[in-house]
Short mmCIF file of C-alpha atoms and ligand atoms in Angstrom, two decimals:
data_model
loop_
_atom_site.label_atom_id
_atom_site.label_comp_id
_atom_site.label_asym_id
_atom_site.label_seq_id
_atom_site.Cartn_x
_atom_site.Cartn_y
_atom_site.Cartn_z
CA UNK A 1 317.80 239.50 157.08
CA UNK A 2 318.65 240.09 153.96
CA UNK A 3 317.41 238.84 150.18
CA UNK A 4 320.14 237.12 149.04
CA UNK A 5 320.30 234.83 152.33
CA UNK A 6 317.04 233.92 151.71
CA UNK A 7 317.89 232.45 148.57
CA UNK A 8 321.11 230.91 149.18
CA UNK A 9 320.46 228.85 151.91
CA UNK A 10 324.01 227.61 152.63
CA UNK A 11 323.86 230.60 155.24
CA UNK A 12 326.97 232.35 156.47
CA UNK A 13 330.10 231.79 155.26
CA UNK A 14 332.24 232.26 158.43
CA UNK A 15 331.85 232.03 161.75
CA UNK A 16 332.68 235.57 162.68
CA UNK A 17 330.57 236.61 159.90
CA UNK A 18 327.71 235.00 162.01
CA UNK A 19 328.72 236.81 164.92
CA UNK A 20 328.61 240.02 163.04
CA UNK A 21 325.75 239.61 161.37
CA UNK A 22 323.58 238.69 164.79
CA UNK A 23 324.97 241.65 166.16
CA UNK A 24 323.86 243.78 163.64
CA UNK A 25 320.36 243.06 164.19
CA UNK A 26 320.46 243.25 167.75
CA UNK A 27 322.35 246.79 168.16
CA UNK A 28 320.23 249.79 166.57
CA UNK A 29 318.42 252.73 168.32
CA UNK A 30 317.82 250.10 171.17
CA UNK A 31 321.00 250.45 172.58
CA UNK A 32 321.79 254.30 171.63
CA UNK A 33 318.55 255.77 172.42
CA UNK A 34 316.40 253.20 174.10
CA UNK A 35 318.17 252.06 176.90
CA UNK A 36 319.33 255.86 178.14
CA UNK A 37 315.93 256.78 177.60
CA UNK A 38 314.32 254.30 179.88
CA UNK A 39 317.21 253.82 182.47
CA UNK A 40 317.15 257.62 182.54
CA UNK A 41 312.91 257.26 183.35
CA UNK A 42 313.38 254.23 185.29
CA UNK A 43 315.61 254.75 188.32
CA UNK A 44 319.35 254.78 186.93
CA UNK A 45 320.90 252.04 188.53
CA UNK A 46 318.49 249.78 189.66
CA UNK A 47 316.76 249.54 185.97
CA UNK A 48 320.36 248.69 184.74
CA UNK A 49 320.51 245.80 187.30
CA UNK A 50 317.47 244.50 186.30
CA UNK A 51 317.71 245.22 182.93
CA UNK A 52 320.95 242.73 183.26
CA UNK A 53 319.31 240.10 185.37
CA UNK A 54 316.92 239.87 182.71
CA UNK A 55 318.91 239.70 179.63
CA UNK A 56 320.59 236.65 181.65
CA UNK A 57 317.91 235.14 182.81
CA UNK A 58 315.79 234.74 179.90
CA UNK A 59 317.17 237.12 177.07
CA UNK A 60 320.09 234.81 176.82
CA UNK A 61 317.82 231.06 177.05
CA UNK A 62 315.73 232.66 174.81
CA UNK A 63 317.91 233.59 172.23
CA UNK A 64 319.64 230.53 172.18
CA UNK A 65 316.15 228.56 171.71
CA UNK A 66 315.50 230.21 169.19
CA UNK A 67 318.67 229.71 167.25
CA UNK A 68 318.72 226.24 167.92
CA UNK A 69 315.25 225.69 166.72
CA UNK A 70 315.98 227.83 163.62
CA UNK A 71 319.28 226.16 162.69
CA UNK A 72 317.54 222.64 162.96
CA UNK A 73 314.28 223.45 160.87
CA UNK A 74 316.13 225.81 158.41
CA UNK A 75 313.43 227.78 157.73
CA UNK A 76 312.01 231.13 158.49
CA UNK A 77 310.07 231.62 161.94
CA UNK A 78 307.02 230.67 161.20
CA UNK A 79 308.03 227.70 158.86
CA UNK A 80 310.51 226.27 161.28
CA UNK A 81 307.16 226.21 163.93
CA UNK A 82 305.37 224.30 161.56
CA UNK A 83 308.18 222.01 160.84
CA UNK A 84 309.20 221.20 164.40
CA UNK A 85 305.49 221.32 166.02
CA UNK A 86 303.97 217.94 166.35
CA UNK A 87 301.36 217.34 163.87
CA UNK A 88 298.00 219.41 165.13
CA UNK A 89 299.53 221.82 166.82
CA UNK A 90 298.48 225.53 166.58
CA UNK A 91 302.19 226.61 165.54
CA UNK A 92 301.81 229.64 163.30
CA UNK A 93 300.30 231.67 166.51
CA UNK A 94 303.93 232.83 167.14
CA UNK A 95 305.15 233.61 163.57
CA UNK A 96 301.56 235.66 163.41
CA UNK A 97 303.03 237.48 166.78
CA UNK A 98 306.47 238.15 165.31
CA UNK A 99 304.97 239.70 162.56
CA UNK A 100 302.13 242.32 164.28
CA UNK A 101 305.33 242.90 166.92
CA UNK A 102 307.59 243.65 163.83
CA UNK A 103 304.72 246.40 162.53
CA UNK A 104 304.38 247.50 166.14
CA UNK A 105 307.44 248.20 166.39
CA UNK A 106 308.92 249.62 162.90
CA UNK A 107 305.88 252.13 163.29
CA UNK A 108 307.32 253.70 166.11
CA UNK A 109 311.31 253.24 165.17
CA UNK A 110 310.75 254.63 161.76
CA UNK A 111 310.05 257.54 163.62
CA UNK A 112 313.24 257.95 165.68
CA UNK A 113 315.00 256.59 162.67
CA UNK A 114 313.90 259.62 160.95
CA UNK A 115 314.79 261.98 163.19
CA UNK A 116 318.61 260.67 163.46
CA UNK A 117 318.49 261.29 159.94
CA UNK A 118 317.15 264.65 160.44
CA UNK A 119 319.89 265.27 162.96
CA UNK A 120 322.84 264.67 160.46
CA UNK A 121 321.58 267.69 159.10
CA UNK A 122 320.90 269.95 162.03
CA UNK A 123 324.61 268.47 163.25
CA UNK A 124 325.75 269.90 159.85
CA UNK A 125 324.31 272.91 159.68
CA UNK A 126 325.22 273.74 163.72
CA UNK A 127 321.99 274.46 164.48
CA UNK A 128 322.55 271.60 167.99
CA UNK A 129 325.74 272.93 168.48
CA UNK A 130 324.89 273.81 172.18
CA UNK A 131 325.50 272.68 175.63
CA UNK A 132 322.21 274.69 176.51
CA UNK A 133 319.08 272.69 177.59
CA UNK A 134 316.93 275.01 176.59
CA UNK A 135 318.19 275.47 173.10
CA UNK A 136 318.69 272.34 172.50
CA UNK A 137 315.01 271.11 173.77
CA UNK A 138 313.86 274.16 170.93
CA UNK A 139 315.58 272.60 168.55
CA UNK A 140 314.14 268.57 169.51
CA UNK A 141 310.85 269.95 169.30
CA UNK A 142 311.09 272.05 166.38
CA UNK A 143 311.51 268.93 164.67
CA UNK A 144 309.25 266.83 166.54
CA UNK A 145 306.42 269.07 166.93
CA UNK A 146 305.82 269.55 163.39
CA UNK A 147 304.01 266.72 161.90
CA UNK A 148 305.15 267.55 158.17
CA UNK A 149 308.32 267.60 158.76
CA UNK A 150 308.50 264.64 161.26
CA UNK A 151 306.48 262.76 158.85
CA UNK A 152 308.41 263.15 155.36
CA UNK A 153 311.24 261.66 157.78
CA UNK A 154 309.82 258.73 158.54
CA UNK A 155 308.92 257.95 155.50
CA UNK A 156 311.97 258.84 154.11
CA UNK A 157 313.49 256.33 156.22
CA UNK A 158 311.01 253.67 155.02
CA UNK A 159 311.64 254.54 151.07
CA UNK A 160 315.15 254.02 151.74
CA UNK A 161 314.92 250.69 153.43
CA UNK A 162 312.37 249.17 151.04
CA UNK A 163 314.81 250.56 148.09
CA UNK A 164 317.66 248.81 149.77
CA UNK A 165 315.62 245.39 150.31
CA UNK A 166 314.07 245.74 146.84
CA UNK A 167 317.59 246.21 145.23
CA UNK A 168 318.97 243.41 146.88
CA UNK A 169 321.93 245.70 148.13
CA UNK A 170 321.16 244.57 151.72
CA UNK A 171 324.16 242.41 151.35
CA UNK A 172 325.63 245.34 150.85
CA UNK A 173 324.26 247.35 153.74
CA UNK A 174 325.50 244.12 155.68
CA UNK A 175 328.98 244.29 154.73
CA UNK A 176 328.86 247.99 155.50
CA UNK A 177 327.51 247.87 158.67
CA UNK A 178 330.09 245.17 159.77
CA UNK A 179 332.79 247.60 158.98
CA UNK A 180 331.09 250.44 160.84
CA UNK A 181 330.09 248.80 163.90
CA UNK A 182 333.79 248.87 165.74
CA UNK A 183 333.83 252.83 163.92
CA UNK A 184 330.47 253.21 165.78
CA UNK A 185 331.75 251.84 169.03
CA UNK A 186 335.15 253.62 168.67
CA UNK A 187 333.84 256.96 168.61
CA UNK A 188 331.53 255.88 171.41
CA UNK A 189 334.12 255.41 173.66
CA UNK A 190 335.68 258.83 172.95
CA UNK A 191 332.02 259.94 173.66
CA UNK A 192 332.14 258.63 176.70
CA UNK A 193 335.79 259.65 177.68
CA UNK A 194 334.66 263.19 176.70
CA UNK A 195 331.20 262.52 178.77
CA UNK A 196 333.67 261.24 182.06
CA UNK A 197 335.68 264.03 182.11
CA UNK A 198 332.95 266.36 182.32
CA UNK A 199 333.71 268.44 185.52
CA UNK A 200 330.17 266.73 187.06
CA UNK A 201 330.88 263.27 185.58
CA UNK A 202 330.91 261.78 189.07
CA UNK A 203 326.63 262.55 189.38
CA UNK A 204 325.82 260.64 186.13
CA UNK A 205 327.96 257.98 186.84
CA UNK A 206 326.13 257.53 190.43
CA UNK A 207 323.25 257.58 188.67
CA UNK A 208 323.96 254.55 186.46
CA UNK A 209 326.10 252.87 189.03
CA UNK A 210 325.06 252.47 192.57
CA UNK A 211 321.82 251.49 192.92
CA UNK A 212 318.41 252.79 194.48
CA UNK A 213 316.61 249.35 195.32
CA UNK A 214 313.10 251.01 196.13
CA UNK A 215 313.13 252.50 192.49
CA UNK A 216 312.49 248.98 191.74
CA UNK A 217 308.71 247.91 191.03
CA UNK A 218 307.00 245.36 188.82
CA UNK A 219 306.32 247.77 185.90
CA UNK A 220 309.91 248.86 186.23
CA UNK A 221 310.63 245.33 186.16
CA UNK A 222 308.18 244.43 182.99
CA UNK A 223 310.01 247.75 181.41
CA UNK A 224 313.61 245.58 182.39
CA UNK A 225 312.56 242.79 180.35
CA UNK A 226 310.49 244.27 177.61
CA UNK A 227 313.97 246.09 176.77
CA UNK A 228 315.89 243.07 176.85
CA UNK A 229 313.51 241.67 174.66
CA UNK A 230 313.71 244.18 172.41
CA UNK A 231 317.92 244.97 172.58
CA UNK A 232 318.57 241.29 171.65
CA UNK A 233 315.73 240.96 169.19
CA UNK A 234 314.02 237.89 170.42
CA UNK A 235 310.42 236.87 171.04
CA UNK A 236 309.22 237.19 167.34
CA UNK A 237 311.24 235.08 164.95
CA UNK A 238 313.94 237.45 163.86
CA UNK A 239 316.66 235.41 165.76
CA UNK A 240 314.87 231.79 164.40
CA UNK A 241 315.56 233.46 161.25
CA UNK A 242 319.29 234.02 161.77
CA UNK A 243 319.52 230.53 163.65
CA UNK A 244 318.71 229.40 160.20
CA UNK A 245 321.95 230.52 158.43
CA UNK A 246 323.98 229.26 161.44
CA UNK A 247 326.84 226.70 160.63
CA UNK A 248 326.63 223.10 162.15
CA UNK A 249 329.66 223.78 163.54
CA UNK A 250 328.75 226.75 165.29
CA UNK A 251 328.58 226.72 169.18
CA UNK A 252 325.10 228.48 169.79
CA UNK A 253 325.55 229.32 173.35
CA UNK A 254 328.99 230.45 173.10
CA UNK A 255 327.85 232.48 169.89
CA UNK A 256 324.87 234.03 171.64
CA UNK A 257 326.47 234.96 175.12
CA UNK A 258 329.30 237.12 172.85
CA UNK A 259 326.32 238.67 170.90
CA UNK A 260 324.63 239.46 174.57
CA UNK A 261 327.94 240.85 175.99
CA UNK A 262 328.84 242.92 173.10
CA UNK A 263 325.18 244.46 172.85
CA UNK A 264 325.16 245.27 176.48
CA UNK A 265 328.43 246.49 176.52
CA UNK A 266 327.64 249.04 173.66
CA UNK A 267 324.10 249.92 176.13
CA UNK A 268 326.27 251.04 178.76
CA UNK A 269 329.06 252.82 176.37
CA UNK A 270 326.12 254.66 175.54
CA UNK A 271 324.69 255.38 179.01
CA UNK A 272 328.19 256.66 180.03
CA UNK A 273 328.16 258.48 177.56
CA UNK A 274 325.02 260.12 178.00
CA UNK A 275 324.03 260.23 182.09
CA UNK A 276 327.67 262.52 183.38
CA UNK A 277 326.52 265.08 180.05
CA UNK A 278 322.92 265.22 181.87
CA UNK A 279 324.00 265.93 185.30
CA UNK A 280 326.65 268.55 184.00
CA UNK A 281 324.42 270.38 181.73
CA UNK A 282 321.61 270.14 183.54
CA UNK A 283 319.45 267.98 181.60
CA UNK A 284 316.30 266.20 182.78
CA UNK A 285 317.45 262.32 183.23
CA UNK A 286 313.72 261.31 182.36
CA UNK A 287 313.48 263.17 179.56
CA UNK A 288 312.79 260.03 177.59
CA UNK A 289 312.98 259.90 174.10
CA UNK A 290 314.50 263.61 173.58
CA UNK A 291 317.05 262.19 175.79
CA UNK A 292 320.31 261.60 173.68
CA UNK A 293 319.50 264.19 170.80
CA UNK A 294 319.79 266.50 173.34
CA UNK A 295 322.75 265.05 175.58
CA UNK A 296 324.92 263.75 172.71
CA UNK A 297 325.34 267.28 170.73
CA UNK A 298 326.02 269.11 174.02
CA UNK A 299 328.96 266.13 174.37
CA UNK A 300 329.98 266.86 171.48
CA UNK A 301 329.82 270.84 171.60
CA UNK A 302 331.89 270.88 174.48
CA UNK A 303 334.83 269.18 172.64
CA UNK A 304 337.11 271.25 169.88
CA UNK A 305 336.44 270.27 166.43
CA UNK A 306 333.16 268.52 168.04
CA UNK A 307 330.86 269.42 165.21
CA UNK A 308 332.67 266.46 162.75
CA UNK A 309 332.53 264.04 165.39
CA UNK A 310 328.94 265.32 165.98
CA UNK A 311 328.22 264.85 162.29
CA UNK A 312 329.89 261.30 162.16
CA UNK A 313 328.19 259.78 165.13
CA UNK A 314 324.26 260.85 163.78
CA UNK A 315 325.72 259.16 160.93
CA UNK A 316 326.94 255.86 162.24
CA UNK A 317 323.93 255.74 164.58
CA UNK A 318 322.20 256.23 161.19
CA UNK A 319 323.52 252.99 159.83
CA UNK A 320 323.07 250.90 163.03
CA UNK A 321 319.67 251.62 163.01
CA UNK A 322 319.41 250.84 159.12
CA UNK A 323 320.51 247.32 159.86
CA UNK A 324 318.86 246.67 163.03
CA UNK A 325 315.71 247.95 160.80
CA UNK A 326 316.39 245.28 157.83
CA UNK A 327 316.07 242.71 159.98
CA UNK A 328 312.69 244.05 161.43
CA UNK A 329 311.40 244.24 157.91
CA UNK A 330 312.15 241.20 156.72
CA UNK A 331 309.60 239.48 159.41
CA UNK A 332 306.71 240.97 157.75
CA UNK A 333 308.21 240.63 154.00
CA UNK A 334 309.32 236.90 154.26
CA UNK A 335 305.76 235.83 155.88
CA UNK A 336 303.70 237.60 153.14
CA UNK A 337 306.46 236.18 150.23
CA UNK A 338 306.24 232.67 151.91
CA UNK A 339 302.62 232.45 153.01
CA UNK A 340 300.75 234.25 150.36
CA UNK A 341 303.13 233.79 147.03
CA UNK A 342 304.13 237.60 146.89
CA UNK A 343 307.14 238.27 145.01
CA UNK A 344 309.82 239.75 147.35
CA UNK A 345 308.93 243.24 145.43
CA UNK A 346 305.31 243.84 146.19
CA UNK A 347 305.55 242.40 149.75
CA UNK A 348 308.46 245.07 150.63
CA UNK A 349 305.66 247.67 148.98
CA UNK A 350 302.94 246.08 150.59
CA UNK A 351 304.89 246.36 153.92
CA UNK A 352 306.29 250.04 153.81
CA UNK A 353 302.97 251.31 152.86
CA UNK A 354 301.18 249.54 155.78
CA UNK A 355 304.05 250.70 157.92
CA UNK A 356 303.37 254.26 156.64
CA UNK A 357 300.06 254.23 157.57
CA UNK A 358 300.60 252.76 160.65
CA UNK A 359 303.07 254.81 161.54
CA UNK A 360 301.24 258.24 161.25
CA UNK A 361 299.69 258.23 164.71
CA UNK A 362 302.76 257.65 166.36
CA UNK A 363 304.50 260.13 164.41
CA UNK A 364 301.74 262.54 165.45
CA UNK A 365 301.37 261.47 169.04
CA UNK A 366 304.47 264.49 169.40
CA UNK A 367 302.18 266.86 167.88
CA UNK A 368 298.58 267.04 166.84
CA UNK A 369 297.55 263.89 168.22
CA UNK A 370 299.39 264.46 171.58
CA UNK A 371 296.64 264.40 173.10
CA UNK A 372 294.87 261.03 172.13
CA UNK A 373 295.89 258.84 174.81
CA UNK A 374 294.69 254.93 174.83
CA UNK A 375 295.34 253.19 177.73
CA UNK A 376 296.51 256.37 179.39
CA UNK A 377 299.54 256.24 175.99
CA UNK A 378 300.07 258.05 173.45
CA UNK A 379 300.07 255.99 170.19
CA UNK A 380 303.92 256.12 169.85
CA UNK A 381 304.27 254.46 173.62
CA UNK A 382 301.26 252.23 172.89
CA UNK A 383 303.18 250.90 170.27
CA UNK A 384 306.08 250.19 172.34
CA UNK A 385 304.39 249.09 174.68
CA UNK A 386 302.66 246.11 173.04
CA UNK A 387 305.49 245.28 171.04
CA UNK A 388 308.44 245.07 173.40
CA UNK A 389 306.23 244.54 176.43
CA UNK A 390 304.01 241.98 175.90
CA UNK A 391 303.96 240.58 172.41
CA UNK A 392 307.76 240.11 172.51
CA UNK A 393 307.69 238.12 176.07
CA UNK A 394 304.76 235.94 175.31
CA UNK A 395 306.43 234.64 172.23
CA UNK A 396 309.66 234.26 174.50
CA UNK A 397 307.56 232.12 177.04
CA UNK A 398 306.14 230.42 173.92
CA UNK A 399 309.37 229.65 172.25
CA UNK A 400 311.15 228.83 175.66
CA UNK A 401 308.31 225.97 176.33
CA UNK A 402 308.29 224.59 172.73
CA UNK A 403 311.89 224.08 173.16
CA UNK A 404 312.27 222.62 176.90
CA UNK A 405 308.91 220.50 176.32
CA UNK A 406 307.67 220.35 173.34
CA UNK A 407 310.68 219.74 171.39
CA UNK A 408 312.37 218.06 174.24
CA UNK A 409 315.64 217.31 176.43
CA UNK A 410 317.02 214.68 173.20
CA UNK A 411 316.61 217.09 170.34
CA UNK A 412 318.01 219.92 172.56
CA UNK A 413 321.41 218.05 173.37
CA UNK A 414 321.94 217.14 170.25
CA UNK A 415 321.26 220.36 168.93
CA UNK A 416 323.53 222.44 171.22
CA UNK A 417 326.43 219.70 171.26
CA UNK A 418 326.23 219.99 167.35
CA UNK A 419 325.09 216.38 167.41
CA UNK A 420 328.44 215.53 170.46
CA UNK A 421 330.60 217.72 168.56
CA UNK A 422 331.17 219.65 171.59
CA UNK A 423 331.30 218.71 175.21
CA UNK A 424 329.45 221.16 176.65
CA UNK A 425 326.79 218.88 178.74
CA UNK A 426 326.53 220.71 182.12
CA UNK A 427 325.79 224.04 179.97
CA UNK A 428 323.30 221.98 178.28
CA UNK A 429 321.32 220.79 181.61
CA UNK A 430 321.64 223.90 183.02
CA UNK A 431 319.95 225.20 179.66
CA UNK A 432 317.10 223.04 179.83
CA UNK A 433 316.39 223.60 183.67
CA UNK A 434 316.16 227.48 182.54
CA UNK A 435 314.00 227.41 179.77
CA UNK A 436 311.70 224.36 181.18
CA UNK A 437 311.06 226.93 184.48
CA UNK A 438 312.97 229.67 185.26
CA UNK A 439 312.32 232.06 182.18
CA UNK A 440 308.86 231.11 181.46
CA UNK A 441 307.68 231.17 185.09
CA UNK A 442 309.91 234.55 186.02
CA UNK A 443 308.20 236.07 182.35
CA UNK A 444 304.50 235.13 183.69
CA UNK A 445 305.54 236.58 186.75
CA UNK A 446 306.67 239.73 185.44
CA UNK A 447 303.89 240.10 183.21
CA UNK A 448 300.90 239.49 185.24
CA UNK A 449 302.65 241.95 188.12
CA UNK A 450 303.20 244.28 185.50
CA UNK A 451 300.41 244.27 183.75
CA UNK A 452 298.54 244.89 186.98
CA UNK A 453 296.73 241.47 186.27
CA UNK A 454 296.93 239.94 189.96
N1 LIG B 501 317.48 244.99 168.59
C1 LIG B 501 317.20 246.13 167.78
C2 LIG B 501 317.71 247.37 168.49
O1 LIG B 501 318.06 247.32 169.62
C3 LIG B 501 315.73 246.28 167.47
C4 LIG B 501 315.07 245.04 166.98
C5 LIG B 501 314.05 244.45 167.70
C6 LIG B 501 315.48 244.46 165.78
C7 LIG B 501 313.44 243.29 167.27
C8 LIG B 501 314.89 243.28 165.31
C9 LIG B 501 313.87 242.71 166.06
O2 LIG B 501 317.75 248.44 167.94
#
């Protein structure tokens, strides 16, 4: 989130400026390249039905805990822990896991970040303007493969978005990527209405439609949630942040379930847009994370005056990513500003050039480190791993029993109702029967299956 909201603490101004804002956080590369990537490794259709089950089972309770408990303490993640824990309680522990999931993460989304970027150019300069899976799988790992290259991206990407925080143009960035989000999800559509009329649309859509119920296992499941995790940025205190600008008069559920629809709307968007282009090329539908740079241009190719388009849609993917990545950053920044007395300016330093560091090895695991596997992962999937598979839903069981138990069925009601504002009881009970058992128990589930614990 951005400087100047941390200062001014009145929050946002309207209440579709709230909506907007959440949403920028929550759609980024997660939605564009993520969620082809893994329903594309994961089964097609049956990942997708998962992948919804579990935004709706927990992704959904959890974000709206975590509004509601940011909103009430006004405070950043960790501070509204402190301030809503009773007295004694060890309440940092999931500020401290917001923040290693937020480096986990940005070391690893940095890197695709970078090579969007990258692709702006290449769209430019027509270099991906193919429909050829070979050519375009040269040109993916022409960029990929060499670390230089891959590298000065990535840290590109990281000058720019300390320069933006540091400037205290993030407001800025904001505004702008309010603007651009419906130009983002325009020119998705025509993706996708180019993608469906593709003489072998009817394959792809298959694919991501009817479903293949023995694709379905518990790591495909802890993959299912992990995403949803990630997609709606919950589980490590970005969301408590946001909660904290809310409006009293703002109804959370309602709020959160239009930020849910709209992100998972824009997942599928993409995933039509991307799955009919695999099956009529003749791309690899695992390919993973070369996935859409090498689906999207051949889109794009096939389509007169394509290149533009092409160029615009790196662009706009770009900027998603850029504010989905602002609110990452500011996890790390606002704990070292508010827990060790930085000012803003050396903890955005301190931050990028940790990230950079960190961020090497994944950036490498695509080229000389390829072969250094830990846990049977390369760095870059290690990273994702951790992050969006187990950091992100322990804090969501955390945060989902601090607010059914801890914090309790009274402060809850009042919270949600905006102290009986609204009359929205049932929703309410039906809340607090989720979050007391059905997403914690279903996430211990799924991560002890997954996890190959039991
Ligand atoms: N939700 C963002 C995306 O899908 C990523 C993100 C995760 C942002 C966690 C903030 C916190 O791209």
């Amino acid at each position: 989130m951005a400087k100047q909201i941390t200062t001014a603490r009145d929050g946002f101004a309207t209440r579709l400026g709230v909506l907007a804002a959440t949403l920028g956080s929550a759609v980024g590369l997660g939605n564009i390249w993520k969620f082809p990537a893994l329903t594309g490794q994961n089964g097609g259709a049956s990942f997708l039905l998962v992948y919804v089950l579990a935004t709706l089972l927990v992704g959904l309770p959890v974000m709206i805990s975590e509004i509601m408990l940011g909103r009430r303490a006004r405070a950043n993640a960790v501070g509204t822990f402190r301030q809503l824990a009773p007295k004694g309680q060890p309440r940092h522990l999931v500020g401290l896991s917001g923040v290693v999931a937020a480096f986990l993460i940005m070391g690893f989304y940095t890197d695709v970040a970078g090579w969007v970027f990258a692709y702006i150019f290449k769209a430019l300069s027509g270099e991906i303007a193919t429909t050829d899976p070979a050519v375009a799988a040269k040109a993916f790992e022409g960029l990929v493969s060499n670390p230089v290259q891959s590298l000065l991206w990535q840290w590109g990407v990281l000058v720019l978005i300390s320069v933006i925080i540091i400037a205290g143009v993030a407001q800025g960035i904001e505004r702008t990527t309010k603007v651009l989000m419906p130009v983002l999800l325009l020119l998705l559509v025509a993706v996708c209405a180019r993608s469906l009329t593709l003489p072998k649309a009817g394959e792809g859509l298959a694919f991501l439609f009817t479903p293949d119920f023995s694709k379905i296992t518990p790591s495909v499941i802890l993959m299912a949630l992990g995403l949803a995790f990630f997609k709606l940025s919950i589980g490590m205190g970005t969301m408590t942040t946001y909660g904290s600008y809310f409006r009293n008069d703002q109804d959370i559920p309602l709020t959160a379930t239009r930020v849910m629809l709209c992100d998972l709307t824009i997942s599928i968007l993409a995933g039509m847009a991307v799955f009919p282009a695999v099956f009529n090329f003749g791309f690899e539908p695992s390919a993973g994370p070369s996935l859409l740079f090498m689906t999207i241009p051949a889109v794009f190719t096939s389509l007169p005056g394509g290149q533009v388009f092409m160029v615009i849609f790196f662009c706009l993917t770009a900027i998603a990513a850029t504010g989905a990545m602002l609110s990452l950053l500011e996890v790390p920044v606002a704990w070292l500003a508010e827990s060790f007395g930085m000012p803003r300016k050396r903890a955005t330093i301190v931050t990028s050039v940790t990230l950079a560091i960190i961020g090497i090895p994944a950036t490498l695991s695509m080229s000389t480190m390829a072969n250094v596997k830990i846990f049977g992962m390369t760095v870059f999937d290690l990273y994702d791993f951790m992050s969006s598979n187990v950091l992100l839903p322990v804090g969501g069981i955390f945060i989902c029993l601090f607010a059914g138990w801890v914090w309790g069925a009274a402060n809850v009601k009042t919270e949600l109702s905006n102290r009986g504002q609204l009359l929205n009881g049932a929703i309410i009970s039906a809340f607090l029967t989720v979050v007391r058992w059905v997403s914690p128990v279903l996430v211990l589930l799924v991560l002890l299956k997954g996890l190959k614990v039991f």
